[in-house]
CSV table of C-alpha atoms in Angstrom, one decimal:
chain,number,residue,atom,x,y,z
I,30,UNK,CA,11.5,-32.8,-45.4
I,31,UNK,CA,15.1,-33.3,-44.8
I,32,UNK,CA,15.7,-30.2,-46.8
I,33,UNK,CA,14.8,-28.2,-43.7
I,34,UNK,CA,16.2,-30.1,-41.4
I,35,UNK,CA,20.0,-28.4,-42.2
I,36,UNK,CA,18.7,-25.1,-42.0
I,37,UNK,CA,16.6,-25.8,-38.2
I,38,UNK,CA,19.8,-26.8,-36.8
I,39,UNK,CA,21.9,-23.8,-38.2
I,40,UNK,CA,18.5,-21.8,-36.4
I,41,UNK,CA,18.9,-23.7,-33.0
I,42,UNK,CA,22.7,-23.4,-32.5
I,43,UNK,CA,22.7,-20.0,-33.7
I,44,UNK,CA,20.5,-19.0,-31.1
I,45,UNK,CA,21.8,-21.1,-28.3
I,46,UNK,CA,25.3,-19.6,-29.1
I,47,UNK,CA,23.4,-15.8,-28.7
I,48,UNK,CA,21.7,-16.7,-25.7
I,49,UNK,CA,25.0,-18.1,-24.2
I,50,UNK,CA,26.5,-15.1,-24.9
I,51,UNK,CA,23.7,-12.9,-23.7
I,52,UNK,CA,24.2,-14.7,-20.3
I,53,UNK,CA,27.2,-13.5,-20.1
I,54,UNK,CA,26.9,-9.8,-20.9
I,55,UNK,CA,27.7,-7.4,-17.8
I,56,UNK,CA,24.1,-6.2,-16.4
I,57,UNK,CA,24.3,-3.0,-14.7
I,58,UNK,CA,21.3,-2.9,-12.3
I,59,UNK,CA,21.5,0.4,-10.5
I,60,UNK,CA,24.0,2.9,-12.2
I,61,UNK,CA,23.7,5.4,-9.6
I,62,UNK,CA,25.7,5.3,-6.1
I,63,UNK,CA,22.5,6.0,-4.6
I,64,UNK,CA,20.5,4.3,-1.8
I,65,UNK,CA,16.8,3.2,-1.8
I,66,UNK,CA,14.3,3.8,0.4
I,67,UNK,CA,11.4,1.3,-0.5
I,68,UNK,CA,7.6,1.7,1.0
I,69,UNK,CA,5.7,-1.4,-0.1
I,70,UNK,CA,2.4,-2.8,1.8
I,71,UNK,CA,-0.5,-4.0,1.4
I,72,UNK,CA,-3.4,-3.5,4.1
I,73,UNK,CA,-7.0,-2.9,4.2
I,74,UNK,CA,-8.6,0.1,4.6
I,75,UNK,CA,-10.8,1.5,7.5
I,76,UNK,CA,-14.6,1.6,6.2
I,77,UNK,CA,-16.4,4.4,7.2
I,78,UNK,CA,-19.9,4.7,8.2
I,79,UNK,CA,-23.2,7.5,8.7
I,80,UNK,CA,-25.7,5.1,10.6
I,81,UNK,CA,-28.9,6.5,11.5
I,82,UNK,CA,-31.9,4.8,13.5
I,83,UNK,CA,-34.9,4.1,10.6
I,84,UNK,CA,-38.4,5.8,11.4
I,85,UNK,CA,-41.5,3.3,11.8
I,86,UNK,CA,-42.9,4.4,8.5
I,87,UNK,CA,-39.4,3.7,6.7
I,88,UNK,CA,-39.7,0.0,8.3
I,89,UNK,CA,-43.0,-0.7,7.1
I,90,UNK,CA,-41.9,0.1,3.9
I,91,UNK,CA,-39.3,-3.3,4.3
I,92,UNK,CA,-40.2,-6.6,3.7
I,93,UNK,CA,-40.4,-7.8,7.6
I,94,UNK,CA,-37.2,-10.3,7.2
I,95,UNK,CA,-34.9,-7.4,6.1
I,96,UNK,CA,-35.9,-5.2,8.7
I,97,UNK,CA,-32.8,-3.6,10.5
I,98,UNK,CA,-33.6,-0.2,13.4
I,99,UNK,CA,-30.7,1.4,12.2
I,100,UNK,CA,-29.5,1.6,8.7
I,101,UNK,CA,-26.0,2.7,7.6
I,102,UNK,CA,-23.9,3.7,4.5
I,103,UNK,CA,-20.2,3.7,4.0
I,104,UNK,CA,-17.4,4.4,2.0
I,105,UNK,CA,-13.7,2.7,2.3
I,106,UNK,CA,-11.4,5.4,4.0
I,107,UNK,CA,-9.1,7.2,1.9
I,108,UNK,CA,-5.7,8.1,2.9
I,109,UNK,CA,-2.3,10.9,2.1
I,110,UNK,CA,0.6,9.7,2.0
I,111,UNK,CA,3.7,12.0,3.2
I,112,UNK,CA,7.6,10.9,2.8
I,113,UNK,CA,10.1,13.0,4.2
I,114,UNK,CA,13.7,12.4,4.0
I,115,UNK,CA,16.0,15.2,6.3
I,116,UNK,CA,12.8,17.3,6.7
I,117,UNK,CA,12.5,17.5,2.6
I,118,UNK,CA,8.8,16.6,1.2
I,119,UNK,CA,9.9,14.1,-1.6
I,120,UNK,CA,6.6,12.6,-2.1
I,121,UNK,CA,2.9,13.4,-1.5
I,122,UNK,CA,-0.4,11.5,-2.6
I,123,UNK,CA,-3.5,10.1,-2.1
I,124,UNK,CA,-3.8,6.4,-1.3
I,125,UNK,CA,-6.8,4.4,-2.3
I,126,UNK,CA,-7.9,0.9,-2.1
I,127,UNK,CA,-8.4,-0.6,-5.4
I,128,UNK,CA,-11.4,-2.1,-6.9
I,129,UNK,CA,-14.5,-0.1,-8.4
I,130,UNK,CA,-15.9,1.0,-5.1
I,131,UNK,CA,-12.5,1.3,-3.3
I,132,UNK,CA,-13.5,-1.1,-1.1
I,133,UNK,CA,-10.6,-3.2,-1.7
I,134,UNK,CA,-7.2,-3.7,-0.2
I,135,UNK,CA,-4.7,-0.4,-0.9
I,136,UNK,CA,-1.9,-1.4,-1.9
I,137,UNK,CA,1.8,1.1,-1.6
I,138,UNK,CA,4.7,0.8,-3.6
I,139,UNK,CA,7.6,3.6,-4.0
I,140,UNK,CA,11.0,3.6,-4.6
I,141,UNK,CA,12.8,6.8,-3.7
I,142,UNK,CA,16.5,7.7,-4.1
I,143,UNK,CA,18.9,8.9,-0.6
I,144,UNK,CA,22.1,10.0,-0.6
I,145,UNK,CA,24.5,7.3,1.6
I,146,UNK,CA,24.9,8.6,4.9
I,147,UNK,CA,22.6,9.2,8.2
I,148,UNK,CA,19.3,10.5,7.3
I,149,UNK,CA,16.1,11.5,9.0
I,150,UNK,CA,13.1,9.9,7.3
I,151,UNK,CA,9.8,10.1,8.1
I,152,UNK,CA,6.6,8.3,6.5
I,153,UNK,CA,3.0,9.4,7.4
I,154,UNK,CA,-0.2,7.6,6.4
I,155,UNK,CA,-3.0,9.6,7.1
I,156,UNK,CA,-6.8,8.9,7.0
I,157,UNK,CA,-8.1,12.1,5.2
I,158,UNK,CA,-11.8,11.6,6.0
I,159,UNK,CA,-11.9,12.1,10.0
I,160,UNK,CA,-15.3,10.6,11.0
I,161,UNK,CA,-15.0,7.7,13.7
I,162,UNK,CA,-15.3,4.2,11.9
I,163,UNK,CA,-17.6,1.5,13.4
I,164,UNK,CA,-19.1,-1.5,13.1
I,165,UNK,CA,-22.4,-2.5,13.2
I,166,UNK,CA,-21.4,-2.9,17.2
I,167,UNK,CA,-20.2,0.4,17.3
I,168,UNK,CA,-16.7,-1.4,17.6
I,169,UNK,CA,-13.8,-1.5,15.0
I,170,UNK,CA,-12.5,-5.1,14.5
I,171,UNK,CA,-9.2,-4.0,14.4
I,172,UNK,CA,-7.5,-5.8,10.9
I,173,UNK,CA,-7.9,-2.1,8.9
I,174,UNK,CA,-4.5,0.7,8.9
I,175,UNK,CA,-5.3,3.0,11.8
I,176,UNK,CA,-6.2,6.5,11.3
I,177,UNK,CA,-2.7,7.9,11.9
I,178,UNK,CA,0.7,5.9,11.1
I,179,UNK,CA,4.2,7.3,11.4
I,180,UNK,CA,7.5,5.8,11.3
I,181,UNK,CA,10.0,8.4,12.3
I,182,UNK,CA,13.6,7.4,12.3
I,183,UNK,CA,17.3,7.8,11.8
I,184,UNK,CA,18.9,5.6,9.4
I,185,UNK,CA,22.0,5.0,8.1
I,186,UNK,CA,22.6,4.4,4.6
I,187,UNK,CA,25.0,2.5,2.8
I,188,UNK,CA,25.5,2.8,-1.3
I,189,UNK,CA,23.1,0.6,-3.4
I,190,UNK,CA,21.2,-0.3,-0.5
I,191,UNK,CA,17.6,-0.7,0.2
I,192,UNK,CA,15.9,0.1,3.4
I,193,UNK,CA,12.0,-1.0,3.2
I,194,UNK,CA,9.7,0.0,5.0
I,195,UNK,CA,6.5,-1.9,5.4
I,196,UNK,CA,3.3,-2.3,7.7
I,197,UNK,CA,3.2,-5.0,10.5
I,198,UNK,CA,-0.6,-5.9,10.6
I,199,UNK,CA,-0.2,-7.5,13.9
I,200,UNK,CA,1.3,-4.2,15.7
I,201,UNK,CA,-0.2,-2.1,13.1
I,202,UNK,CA,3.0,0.1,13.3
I,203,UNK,CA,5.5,0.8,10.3
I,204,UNK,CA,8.8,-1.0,10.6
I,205,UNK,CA,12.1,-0.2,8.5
I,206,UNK,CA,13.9,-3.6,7.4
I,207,UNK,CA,17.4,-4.1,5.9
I,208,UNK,CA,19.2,-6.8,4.6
């Protein structure tokens, strides 16, 4: 067994010596002078209901313990997503939330190039379905994305920076961060 022994720790150092020298190889991460303007979130979508009040005959049909006046039927809201950077569309699509049914959380990531400088930006999250969403108290609970978010701003800019923008679930409003 000592035959291989020589050889194994020829291996070792030779790859210790190319990961030494790997570590310090120059690592260009962005090439370009551009900025970044990031959109990542994760929030839960509005569910969306058609409720109607169940005839006698339909309740007699029901076993008495599952018996419910009004039965209802939903789908998860879908919604479009708009990006516009000095009044420029750059990006358009339809956000879902995952899982089978799309009854999951939705989930946004993009990364999209700016120029450094002042620019106008403007994200809209849209619900595409426009029925009103409530629950079985005819009240939204109020931890889905509203129908309608927009974050609107100026924003300055600076080479190989990123500016994210992300959901607040507690104000429900889109916020830019930096830095």
């Amino acid at each position: 067994m000592t035959i291989y022994r020589v050889p194994g720790a020829a291996l070792a150092v030779a790859a210790a010596l190319a990961l030494a020298s790997a570590a310090r190889a120059p690592l260009t991460v962005q090439r370009s002078s551009d900025a970044l303007l990031r959109l990542a979130w994760s929030a839960r979508p509005e569910r969306i209901e058609q409720c109607r009040q169940q005839s006698e005959e339909e309740l007699a049909n029901i076993p008495k313990h599952m018996r419910q006046p009004v039965a209802c039927e939903g789908v998860a809201a879908e919604y479009r997503l708009q990006v516009r950077i000095d009044g420029t569309l750059v990006t358009e699509h339809v956000v879902r939330g995952g899982g089978l049914r799309r009854d999951r959380r939705l989930y946004v990531f993009e990364e999209l190039p700016v120029q450094p400088g002042e620019s106008e930006i403007e994200v809209r999250l849209d619900r595409i379905e426009m029925e009103d969403v409530r629950d079985a108290d005819g009240v939204k609970d109020g931890r889905e994305v509203p129908p309608h978010l927009v974050f609107a701003q100026r924003v300055r800019f600076q080479a190989r920076e990123v500016v994210l923008v992300t959901y607040d679930p507690g104000e429900r409003v889109l916020r830019a961060r930096t830095r």
